[in-house]
């Protein structure tokens, strides 16, 4: 099972919890972009966009390089493998848990029906 | 493509960005538990655990019911399908993007080698 105690998961899920940051990742998936281009695209101040990019950079989801006065962003090294594994493992447990509850309900219904017919 | 502008994704990724909350979800995947049991398990005050459960409840990841004085928690209706779809779509873009960069580097290397041999 994937360990829930992972500071990496904390950082990446927090980075993904903002619509603009998810949008920036989608945008960089189409091609590298400067902070200025991203700020324009998402109708945001440069300062605001810089903050979002910093959060993504700290989570390893974006890398930036500065050439002259332009800072260009590209997708970072992290492919969200650990995050996907956690979600998959959770969904599996979820399915098992609800299957189990279904079985309990079925069992109770069957028992009720047999009690009913005995009391008739 | 999955829309990045989803308040549901904001809430669920924020809920998942805390190790204790991920731990609570893993725990509830094994069986329902009261707030008191969860607080003990994660060595936390009742107030602290109530706050975590409220965040999970708001994100649809946990449901609670109160019987007498005990509030019991169980996994909520959300199976994290939208979240998984977003991650999968992101990883696909990530792969495509890095394949593209690989091709560019390969192209440049080939060009450099052919220039080298011409200049020799």
mmCIF file of C-alpha atoms in Angstrom:
data_model
loop_
_atom_site.group_PDB
_atom_site.id
_atom_site.type_symbol
_atom_site.label_atom_id
_atom_site.label_comp_id
_atom_site.label_asym_id
_atom_site.label_seq_id
_atom_site.Cartn_x
_atom_site.Cartn_y
_atom_site.Cartn_z
ATOM 1 C CA UNK A 1 0.000 0.000 0.000
ATOM 2 C CA UNK A 2 1.132 3.521 -0.694
ATOM 3 C CA UNK A 3 2.171 5.303 2.482
ATOM 4 C CA UNK A 4 -0.099 8.222 3.339
ATOM 5 C CA UNK A 5 2.747 9.954 5.219
ATOM 6 C CA UNK A 6 4.473 11.544 2.268
ATOM 7 C CA UNK A 7 5.474 15.233 2.308
ATOM 8 C CA UNK A 8 5.692 14.959 -1.492
ATOM 9 C CA UNK A 9 2.006 14.092 -1.655
ATOM 10 C CA UNK A 10 1.209 17.034 0.656
ATOM 11 C CA UNK A 11 2.996 19.448 -1.673
ATOM 12 C CA UNK A 12 1.646 18.094 -4.940
ATOM 13 C CA UNK A 13 -1.993 17.753 -3.865
ATOM 14 C CA UNK A 14 -1.832 21.287 -2.400
ATOM 15 C CA UNK A 15 -0.373 22.530 -5.700
ATOM 16 C CA UNK A 16 -3.209 20.818 -7.600
ATOM 17 C CA UNK A 17 -5.939 22.254 -5.348
ATOM 18 C CA UNK A 18 -6.014 25.533 -7.273
ATOM 19 C CA UNK A 19 -7.772 25.877 -10.646
ATOM 20 C CA UNK A 20 -5.220 28.379 -12.027
ATOM 21 C CA UNK A 21 -2.321 26.086 -11.147
ATOM 22 C CA UNK A 22 -4.032 23.125 -12.847
ATOM 23 C CA UNK A 23 -4.645 25.406 -15.820
ATOM 24 C CA UNK A 24 -0.952 26.390 -15.932
ATOM 25 C CA UNK A 25 0.056 22.705 -15.975
ATOM 26 C CA UNK A 26 -2.390 22.027 -18.828
ATOM 27 C CA UNK A 27 -0.994 25.035 -20.699
ATOM 28 C CA UNK A 28 2.650 23.958 -20.215
ATOM 29 C CA UNK A 29 1.652 20.510 -21.485
ATOM 30 C CA UNK A 30 1.020 22.229 -24.813
ATOM 31 C CA UNK A 31 4.330 24.140 -24.796
ATOM 32 C CA UNK A 32 6.749 26.140 -22.640
ATOM 33 C CA UNK A 33 5.638 29.655 -21.697
ATOM 34 C CA UNK A 34 7.044 32.715 -19.935
ATOM 35 C CA UNK A 35 5.581 33.998 -16.677
ATOM 36 C CA UNK A 36 4.309 37.049 -18.602
ATOM 37 C CA UNK A 37 2.523 34.869 -21.165
ATOM 38 C CA UNK A 38 0.949 32.787 -18.390
ATOM 39 C CA UNK A 39 -0.151 35.914 -16.473
ATOM 40 C CA UNK A 40 -1.834 37.263 -19.631
ATOM 41 C CA UNK A 41 -3.455 33.932 -20.474
ATOM 42 C CA UNK A 42 -4.965 33.614 -16.993
ATOM 43 C CA UNK A 43 -5.738 37.353 -16.644
ATOM 44 C CA UNK A 44 -3.637 37.738 -13.556
ATOM 45 C CA UNK A 45 -0.937 40.083 -12.277
ATOM 46 C CA UNK A 46 2.696 39.069 -12.759
ATOM 47 C CA UNK A 47 3.096 38.867 -8.973
ATOM 48 C CA UNK A 48 0.091 36.560 -8.677
ATOM 49 C CA UNK A 49 1.362 34.276 -11.437
ATOM 50 C CA UNK A 50 4.882 34.223 -9.949
ATOM 51 C CA UNK A 51 3.397 32.942 -6.677
ATOM 52 C CA UNK A 52 1.473 30.166 -8.429
ATOM 53 C CA UNK A 53 4.551 29.146 -10.428
ATOM 54 C CA UNK A 54 6.638 29.089 -7.212
ATOM 55 C CA UNK A 55 4.145 26.656 -5.603
ATOM 56 C CA UNK A 56 4.262 24.417 -8.697
ATOM 57 C CA UNK A 57 8.073 24.630 -8.782
ATOM 58 C CA UNK A 58 8.376 23.643 -5.121
ATOM 59 C CA UNK A 59 6.172 20.606 -5.776
ATOM 60 C CA UNK A 60 8.479 19.605 -8.672
ATOM 61 C CA UNK A 61 5.683 20.070 -11.198
ATOM 62 C CA UNK A 62 7.290 22.983 -13.035
ATOM 63 C CA UNK A 63 10.870 24.029 -13.703
ATOM 64 C CA UNK A 64 11.873 27.542 -14.738
ATOM 65 C CA UNK A 65 14.951 29.024 -16.375
ATOM 66 C CA UNK A 66 15.823 32.660 -16.805
ATOM 67 C CA UNK A 67 17.302 33.814 -20.085
ATOM 68 C CA UNK A 68 18.014 37.540 -20.017
ATOM 69 C CA UNK A 69 14.954 39.125 -18.428
ATOM 70 C CA UNK A 70 12.508 36.393 -19.374
ATOM 71 C CA UNK A 71 11.712 33.486 -17.062
ATOM 72 C CA UNK A 72 10.413 30.533 -19.051
ATOM 73 C CA UNK A 73 8.393 27.733 -17.441
ATOM 74 C CA UNK A 74 8.191 24.118 -18.527
ATOM 75 C CA UNK A 75 6.748 20.952 -17.045
ATOM 76 C CA UNK A 76 8.861 19.645 -14.168
ATOM 77 C CA UNK A 77 10.365 16.209 -13.576
ATOM 78 C CA UNK A 78 7.458 14.810 -11.558
ATOM 79 C CA UNK A 79 5.015 12.660 -13.510
ATOM 80 C CA UNK A 80 2.542 12.403 -10.563
ATOM 81 C CA UNK A 81 3.167 8.670 -10.275
ATOM 82 C CA UNK A 82 2.939 8.538 -6.475
ATOM 83 C CA UNK A 83 -0.261 10.609 -6.558
ATOM 84 C CA UNK A 84 -1.867 8.343 -9.169
ATOM 85 C CA UNK A 85 -0.844 5.273 -7.157
ATOM 86 C CA UNK A 86 -2.430 6.731 -4.018
ATOM 87 C CA UNK A 87 -5.702 7.515 -5.833
ATOM 88 C CA UNK A 88 -5.786 4.049 -7.427
ATOM 89 C CA UNK A 89 -5.182 2.319 -4.127
ATOM 90 C CA UNK A 90 -7.889 4.479 -2.504
ATOM 91 C CA UNK A 91 -10.429 3.685 -5.217
ATOM 92 C CA UNK A 92 -9.728 -0.019 -4.849
ATOM 93 C CA UNK A 93 -10.353 0.198 -1.094
ATOM 94 C CA UNK A 94 -13.483 2.268 -1.763
ATOM 95 C CA UNK A 95 -14.860 -0.423 -4.101
ATOM 96 C CA UNK A 96 -14.062 -3.197 -1.622
ATOM 97 C CA UNK A 97 -15.665 -1.274 1.238
ATOM 98 C CA UNK A 98 -18.898 -0.610 -0.665
ATOM 99 C CA UNK A 99 -19.023 -4.227 -1.908
ATOM 100 C CA UNK A 100 -18.755 -5.274 1.728
ATOM 101 C CA UNK A 101 -21.589 -2.929 2.781
ATOM 102 C CA UNK A 102 -23.715 -4.241 -0.119
ATOM 103 C CA UNK A 103 -23.163 -7.775 1.152
ATOM 104 C CA UNK A 104 -24.211 -6.758 4.689
ATOM 105 C CA UNK A 105 -27.395 -5.086 3.396
ATOM 106 C CA UNK A 106 -28.190 -8.146 1.245
ATOM 107 C CA UNK A 107 -27.648 -10.441 4.212
ATOM 108 C CA UNK A 108 -29.961 -8.323 6.411
ATOM 109 C CA UNK A 109 -32.644 -8.217 3.697
ATOM 110 C CA UNK A 110 -32.476 -11.991 3.312
ATOM 111 C CA UNK A 111 -32.690 -12.474 7.088
ATOM 112 C CA UNK A 112 -35.662 -10.085 7.310
ATOM 113 C CA UNK A 113 -37.488 -11.917 4.545
ATOM 114 C CA UNK A 114 -36.947 -15.309 6.184
ATOM 115 C CA UNK A 115 -38.103 -13.913 9.563
ATOM 116 C CA UNK A 116 -41.196 -12.519 7.834
ATOM 117 C CA UNK A 117 -42.125 -15.844 6.284
ATOM 118 C CA UNK A 118 -41.560 -17.632 9.591
ATOM 119 C CA UNK A 119 -43.828 -15.176 11.448
ATOM 120 C CA UNK A 120 -46.615 -15.401 8.898
ATOM 121 C CA UNK B 1 -10.060 16.997 -21.915
ATOM 122 C CA UNK B 2 -10.953 17.302 -18.272
ATOM 123 C CA UNK B 3 -11.766 20.882 -17.330
ATOM 124 C CA UNK B 4 -9.290 22.356 -14.862
ATOM 125 C CA UNK B 5 -11.935 24.809 -13.600
ATOM 126 C CA UNK B 6 -13.705 22.518 -11.175
ATOM 127 C CA UNK B 7 -14.468 23.627 -7.605
ATOM 128 C CA UNK B 8 -14.862 19.926 -6.809
ATOM 129 C CA UNK B 9 -11.235 19.306 -7.763
ATOM 130 C CA UNK B 10 -10.163 22.288 -5.614
ATOM 131 C CA UNK B 11 -11.923 20.813 -2.575
ATOM 132 C CA UNK B 12 -10.795 17.226 -3.030
ATOM 133 C CA UNK B 13 -7.135 17.961 -3.819
ATOM 134 C CA UNK B 14 -7.026 20.352 -0.830
ATOM 135 C CA UNK B 15 -8.549 17.607 1.344
ATOM 136 C CA UNK B 16 -5.916 15.147 0.097
ATOM 137 C CA UNK B 17 -2.999 17.545 0.735
ATOM 138 C CA UNK B 18 -2.819 16.586 4.422
ATOM 139 C CA UNK B 19 -1.206 13.342 5.621
ATOM 140 C CA UNK B 20 -3.667 12.857 8.510
ATOM 141 C CA UNK B 21 -6.655 13.238 6.199
ATOM 142 C CA UNK B 22 -5.193 10.698 3.752
ATOM 143 C CA UNK B 23 -4.597 8.418 6.745
ATOM 144 C CA UNK B 24 -8.221 8.810 7.875
ATOM 145 C CA UNK B 25 -9.434 7.829 4.396
ATOM 146 C CA UNK B 26 -7.182 4.750 4.429
ATOM 147 C CA UNK B 27 -8.475 3.872 7.895
ATOM 148 C CA UNK B 28 -12.144 4.249 6.889
ATOM 149 C CA UNK B 29 -11.419 2.031 3.891
ATOM 150 C CA UNK B 30 -10.850 -0.742 6.451
ATOM 151 C CA UNK B 31 -14.025 0.015 8.419
ATOM 152 C CA UNK B 32 -16.213 2.776 9.826
ATOM 153 C CA UNK B 33 -14.862 4.581 12.906
ATOM 154 C CA UNK B 34 -15.996 7.197 15.407
ATOM 155 C CA UNK B 35 -14.316 10.595 15.665
ATOM 156 C CA UNK B 36 -12.955 9.493 19.079
ATOM 157 C CA UNK B 37 -11.413 6.344 17.598
ATOM 158 C CA UNK B 38 -9.847 8.339 14.768
ATOM 159 C CA UNK B 39 -8.478 10.971 17.184
ATOM 160 C CA UNK B 40 -6.862 8.210 19.281
ATOM 161 C CA UNK B 41 -5.488 6.387 16.250
ATOM 162 C CA UNK B 42 -3.828 9.540 14.913
ATOM 163 C CA UNK B 43 -2.854 10.865 18.370
ATOM 164 C CA UNK B 44 -4.783 14.054 17.962
ATOM 165 C CA UNK B 45 -7.267 16.101 19.993
ATOM 166 C CA UNK B 46 -10.986 15.565 19.310
ATOM 167 C CA UNK B 47 -11.211 19.173 18.078
ATOM 168 C CA UNK B 48 -8.334 18.639 15.667
ATOM 169 C CA UNK B 49 -9.858 15.454 14.286
ATOM 170 C CA UNK B 50 -13.309 17.068 13.967
ATOM 171 C CA UNK B 51 -11.750 19.765 11.779
ATOM 172 C CA UNK B 52 -10.071 17.206 9.510
ATOM 173 C CA UNK B 53 -13.300 15.192 9.213
ATOM 174 C CA UNK B 54 -15.233 18.386 8.356
ATOM 175 C CA UNK B 55 -12.822 19.103 5.473
ATOM 176 C CA UNK B 56 -13.208 15.537 4.193
ATOM 177 C CA UNK B 57 -16.998 15.744 4.577
ATOM 178 C CA UNK B 58 -17.189 19.009 2.634
ATOM 179 C CA UNK B 59 -15.205 17.417 -0.184
ATOM 180 C CA UNK B 60 -17.690 14.494 -0.258
ATOM 181 C CA UNK B 61 -14.987 12.030 0.770
ATOM 182 C CA UNK B 62 -16.504 11.159 4.156
ATOM 183 C CA UNK B 63 -20.052 11.022 5.503
ATOM 184 C CA UNK B 64 -20.878 11.046 9.199
ATOM 185 C CA UNK B 65 -23.934 10.082 11.193
ATOM 186 C CA UNK B 66 -24.615 10.729 14.870
ATOM 187 C CA UNK B 67 -26.174 7.981 16.960
ATOM 188 C CA UNK B 68 -26.660 9.101 20.553
ATOM 189 C CA UNK B 69 -23.443 10.869 21.482
ATOM 190 C CA UNK B 70 -21.208 9.074 19.017
ATOM 191 C CA UNK B 71 -20.480 10.440 15.553
ATOM 192 C CA UNK B 72 -19.446 7.650 13.203
ATOM 193 C CA UNK B 73 -17.541 8.299 9.987
ATOM 194 C CA UNK B 74 -17.584 6.274 6.816
ATOM 195 C CA UNK B 75 -16.277 6.729 3.302
ATOM 196 C CA UNK B 76 -18.331 9.243 1.340
ATOM 197 C CA UNK B 77 -20.000 8.934 -2.058
ATOM 198 C CA UNK B 78 -17.085 10.329 -4.076
ATOM 199 C CA UNK B 79 -14.874 7.738 -5.722
ATOM 200 C CA UNK B 80 -12.294 10.325 -6.896
ATOM 201 C CA UNK B 81 -13.109 9.607 -10.522
ATOM 202 C CA UNK B 82 -12.739 13.202 -11.727
ATOM 203 C CA UNK B 83 -9.424 13.495 -9.847
ATOM 204 C CA UNK B 84 -8.070 10.281 -11.370
ATOM 205 C CA UNK B 85 -9.185 11.429 -14.834
ATOM 206 C CA UNK B 86 -7.371 14.748 -14.366
ATOM 207 C CA UNK B 87 -4.143 13.023 -13.271
ATOM 208 C CA UNK B 88 -4.337 10.537 -16.158
ATOM 209 C CA UNK B 89 -4.901 13.274 -18.692
ATOM 210 C CA UNK B 90 -1.989 15.264 -17.199
ATOM 211 C CA UNK B 91 0.372 12.288 -17.320
ATOM 212 C CA UNK B 92 -0.518 11.665 -20.945
ATOM 213 C CA UNK B 93 0.299 15.288 -21.811
ATOM 214 C CA UNK B 94 3.509 15.020 -19.767
ATOM 215 C CA UNK B 95 4.599 11.955 -21.767
ATOM 216 C CA UNK B 96 3.762 13.622 -25.085
ATOM 217 C CA UNK B 97 5.592 16.800 -24.076
ATOM 218 C CA UNK B 98 8.769 14.969 -23.066
ATOM 219 C CA UNK B 99 8.650 12.748 -26.183
ATOM 220 C CA UNK B 100 8.490 15.952 -28.194
ATOM 221 C CA UNK B 101 11.497 17.442 -26.347
ATOM 222 C CA UNK B 102 13.399 14.161 -26.875
ATOM 223 C CA UNK B 103 12.719 14.434 -30.596
ATOM 224 C CA UNK B 104 13.987 18.044 -30.648
ATOM 225 C CA UNK B 105 17.205 17.082 -28.818
ATOM 226 C CA UNK B 106 17.707 14.116 -31.185
ATOM 227 C CA UNK B 107 17.175 16.367 -34.186
ATOM 228 C CA UNK B 108 19.709 18.922 -32.861
ATOM 229 C CA UNK B 109 22.275 16.188 -32.104
ATOM 230 C CA UNK B 110 21.862 14.779 -35.606
ATOM 231 C CA UNK B 111 22.221 18.244 -37.136
ATOM 232 C CA UNK B 112 25.342 18.968 -35.048
ATOM 233 C CA UNK B 113 26.965 15.685 -36.106
ATOM 234 C CA UNK B 114 26.262 16.334 -39.774
ATOM 235 C CA UNK B 115 27.650 19.902 -39.454
ATOM 236 C CA UNK B 116 30.753 18.459 -37.748
ATOM 237 C CA UNK B 117 31.385 15.980 -40.538
ATOM 238 C CA UNK B 118 30.882 18.696 -43.160
ATOM 239 C CA UNK B 119 33.365 21.029 -41.433
ATOM 240 C CA UNK B 120 36.029 18.366 -41.041
#
